[in-house]
Amino acid sequence: VVEIPLDDASAITLAVRREAERIGVGMSIAVVDEGGNLKAFARMDNAELAGVELARDKAYTALTNSVSTHELATLAAPGGPLFGLHALVGGRYVIFGGGIPLRKGGAIVGAIGVSGGAVEEDIACANAGVAAWDALVGARSGGSA
Amino acid sequence: VVEIPLDDASAITLAVRREAERIGVGMSIAVVDEGGNLKAFARMDNAELAGVELARDKAYTALTNSVSTHELATLAAPGGPLFGLHALVGGRYVIFGGGIPLRKGGAIVGAIGVSGGAVEEDIACANAGVAAWDALVGARSGGSA
Amino acid sequence: VVEIPLDDASAITLAVRREAERIGVGMSIAVVDEGGNLKAFARMDNAELAGVELARDKAYTALTNSVSTHELATLAAPGGPLFGLHALVGGRYVIFGGGIPLRKGGAIVGAIGVSGGAVEEDIACANAGVAAWDALVGARSGGSA
Amino acid sequence: VVEIPLDDASAITLAVRREAERIGVGMSIAVVDEGGNLKAFARMDNAELAGVELARDKAYTALTNSVSTHELATLAAPGGPLFGLHALVGGRYVIFGGGIPLRKGGAIVGAIGVSGGAVEEDIACANAGVAAWDALVGARSGGSA
C-alpha cells in the first residue's frame, strides 16, 4: 500500500511552500515514504543550496529514528544519550530542527524535512506540512457530527 | 537569476507524469538547475525505488556533460571515446537514456532526468518534459497574434 | 549568465595570494560559483596539503549555507542551534573561519575559501579576496568622473 | 623542493586556456604536483561542469599511473591488460584522453588534466600545457649557442 501518494506529498510540499512564502523565507522541502526513500522534493527560488541535501536528510533522519530532529538536538548533544549520532551513516542524520515524522493512526508512515531558514522557521514550516497531512488523513477517515 | 523557477520545474515534472500515466509506467522525475543542483523531484506511486537516485543522476549527467544520456550509451560504451565514464565521480554519471538538457536560447540552463521504465520509455517521458519546457520558453519569448 | 568570470576569479585569487605573501603564510585559495561548483583554485608553494580540500569546502559551505564559515563556528558549536552540521553531506561543511560569500547587489553569487594559516589569518586573507571582488563589482556598476 | 611552483602551474594553465580559446572550446584545466595533489585549477566561462572533477581526476590518473590517460583507453579497455582500472579508487581513474604527465629530466614531477571538449581537443589543449612546461624547464636548464 502507498501510504503517502504523490498527490499527498505534493499537497504537503505546497502547504510548506505557502507558509514559507508567508514568512518570507526560501525553503527546500522533502517528503520521504515509510521506507525512508524520497517521494517529493521542491526547492524554492530563493532557497539556499544546502537545503538540497539537508531537507532530504532531515526527513530521512526523522523517519529512520522515529523522532523529530529538534528532539535530537538534545538527545544527541554532548552529554546526551545519543551523542555521536550526527556522525553516523555517512553524515545523513541531522540533529537540529526541521524534520518531523508523518503519522497515520499512530504509525509513522513517512516524514517531512524542511531547510532554508533559522531552525525555528524550518520547524514552523515543517509543522505546516504536518498539519496539511493530518488534515488529509482526517478528511479520509471520515468524521461524525 | 533563476533560469528554471520552481513553478516551471513543477510544470515540467507534471508533463512527464502525464505522459508516464498515458503509457502506464511509474516514473521518478528530477529537474536540476544550471549548477546541477536539484530543483524538483517526484516519484510516482507505482515507480520502482531505483529512480530516486537514477532520475536525479541522469539529470546531473546531462547537465554536467552537456549531452543527453542516451548519446553517452554509444560514446561511453566499450570501444567508444568515453569508455569508463560510467565509473567516474563516484558513480553519478548515468550512460543510458532518460537524461536530457533543458535549453534556453541555445544555452543549457538545466536538465531533466526520468527513470522507471524501459530506456525508450524513460526517453519518451523525458522528451515530454523538454517539450513542456520549450513551450514555456516559447510562450515567454513572445508570439504573434 | 556567468556571475564570476574566470578573469575575476583569478583576480580574487591573486589578491588573496598577495595578502598571504604579505603576512608570510602559505595558503590554498578556492573560488566557487553560484552553483557551488569550483571556478578557480591555487595552492601557494609553501601551503600545507589540507588546503586542497579545506579551501574548496570552505567556499562550498559559505555558498550553500549563505554564511561566512566563522559564523558557523558559533552556530554549529555544542549548544548552538546548528550543532552537528560539521558531519553532514559527507563532511563537506567546514565550521571554522576562511569561507565567505561573494555578493553582487545583495545577492550571493559565489564564495571564496582560504586555508593554510591560523583561522584568523585565513579569514584576513579571504577578506582580501572579498575586497578585490567588491572593487571589481563597484568599478563596473559605474562611477563618477 | 617544489618542482612545479604556483607561478609555473599558472603559466601552464594559461597556455591551455589560450589554445582552448583558439579552437573555441570551453575547458577546465587542472595541474597536480608530484604528490598527486591539486596545485592549480581554472574553469573557463563556457566550460561544462563535468570538468570540475574530470580535469582534476585526469591529472591525478596521469600522475599516479605514470601514463597519459589516452594510453589507458587501450590498456584499460575490455581485453586490455588493465581492464577494470576505471572502477578503482572510488572512480578517480579516467581512462580517456586529456591527462598527461609533466616531466623534468625524465622524471615525472606532476601532471596536467584538461576536460571540456571532444577527447582529441582535450588532448591537444593538454599538449599545449605540456609544451609550456617543457619550455619553462628548458629555459631554466640554460642553453648553448
Coordinates of C-alpha atoms in Angstrom, one line a residue, chain A residues 61-144:
Chain A
T61 CA 16.5 11.2 10.0
A62 CA 13.0 11.7 11.3
L63 CA 11.7 8.6 9.6
T64 CA 14.6 6.3 10.4
N65 CA 14.8 7.4 14.0
S66 CA 11.1 7.8 14.7
V67 CA 11.7 11.3 16.1
S68 CA 11.5 15.0 15.2
T69 CA 15.0 16.2 14.5
H70 CA 14.7 19.1 17.0
E71 CA 14.3 16.4 19.8
L72 CA 17.7 15.0 18.7
A73 CA 19.3 18.4 19.3
T74 CA 19.0 17.5 23.0
L75 CA 19.3 13.7 22.8
A76 CA 22.4 13.8 20.6
A77 CA 24.1 16.8 22.2
P78 CA 27.4 16.4 24.1
G79 CA 26.3 14.7 27.4
G80 CA 23.1 13.3 25.8
P81 CA 22.3 9.6 25.5
L82 CA 22.8 9.6 21.7
F83 CA 25.8 11.8 21.4
G84 CA 27.7 10.9 18.3
L85 CA 24.6 10.2 16.3
H86 CA 25.3 13.1 13.9
A87 CA 28.5 11.4 12.5
L88 CA 26.8 8.0 11.7
V89 CA 25.6 6.6 8.5
G90 CA 27.9 8.8 6.4
G91 CA 26.6 12.0 7.8
R92 CA 22.9 11.6 6.9
Y93 CA 21.5 12.2 10.4
V94 CA 20.6 15.8 11.0
I95 CA 20.3 16.7 14.7
F96 CA 18.7 20.1 14.5
G97 CA 15.1 21.0 13.8
G98 CA 13.2 20.7 10.5
G99 CA 12.5 17.0 10.2
I100 CA 9.2 15.6 11.5
P101 CA 7.6 12.2 11.2
L102 CA 4.2 11.9 9.4
R103 CA 1.8 9.6 11.2
K104 CA -1.4 7.8 10.4
G105 CA -3.4 6.1 13.1
G106 CA -0.4 6.4 15.4
A107 CA 2.0 4.7 13.0
I108 CA 4.8 6.6 11.3
V109 CA 4.3 6.3 7.5
G110 CA 6.8 8.9 6.3
A111 CA 8.4 12.2 7.2
I112 CA 8.9 15.7 6.1
G113 CA 12.1 17.7 6.1
V114 CA 12.5 21.5 5.7
S115 CA 15.7 23.6 5.4
G116 CA 16.4 27.1 4.5
G117 CA 15.7 29.4 7.4
A118 CA 16.6 29.7 11.0
V119 CA 15.9 26.4 12.8
E120 CA 12.7 27.8 14.3
E121 CA 11.5 28.8 10.9
D122 CA 12.3 25.4 9.5
I123 CA 10.3 23.8 12.3
A124 CA 7.3 26.1 11.8
C125 CA 7.2 25.4 8.1
A126 CA 7.6 21.6 8.6
N127 CA 4.7 21.8 11.0
A128 CA 2.6 23.4 8.3
G129 CA 3.3 20.3 6.2
V130 CA 2.4 18.0 9.1
A131 CA -0.9 19.9 9.5
A132 CA -1.7 19.5 5.8
W133 CA -1.0 15.8 6.1
D134 CA -3.1 15.4 9.2
A135 CA -6.0 17.2 7.5
L136 CA -5.8 14.8 4.5
V137 CA -5.8 11.8 6.8
G138 CA -8.6 13.2 8.9
A139 CA -10.8 14.0 5.9
R140 CA -10.4 10.5 4.6
S141 CA -11.1 8.7 7.9
G142 CA -14.5 10.5 7.7
G143 CA -15.9 12.2 10.7
S144 CA -19.1 12.4 12.6

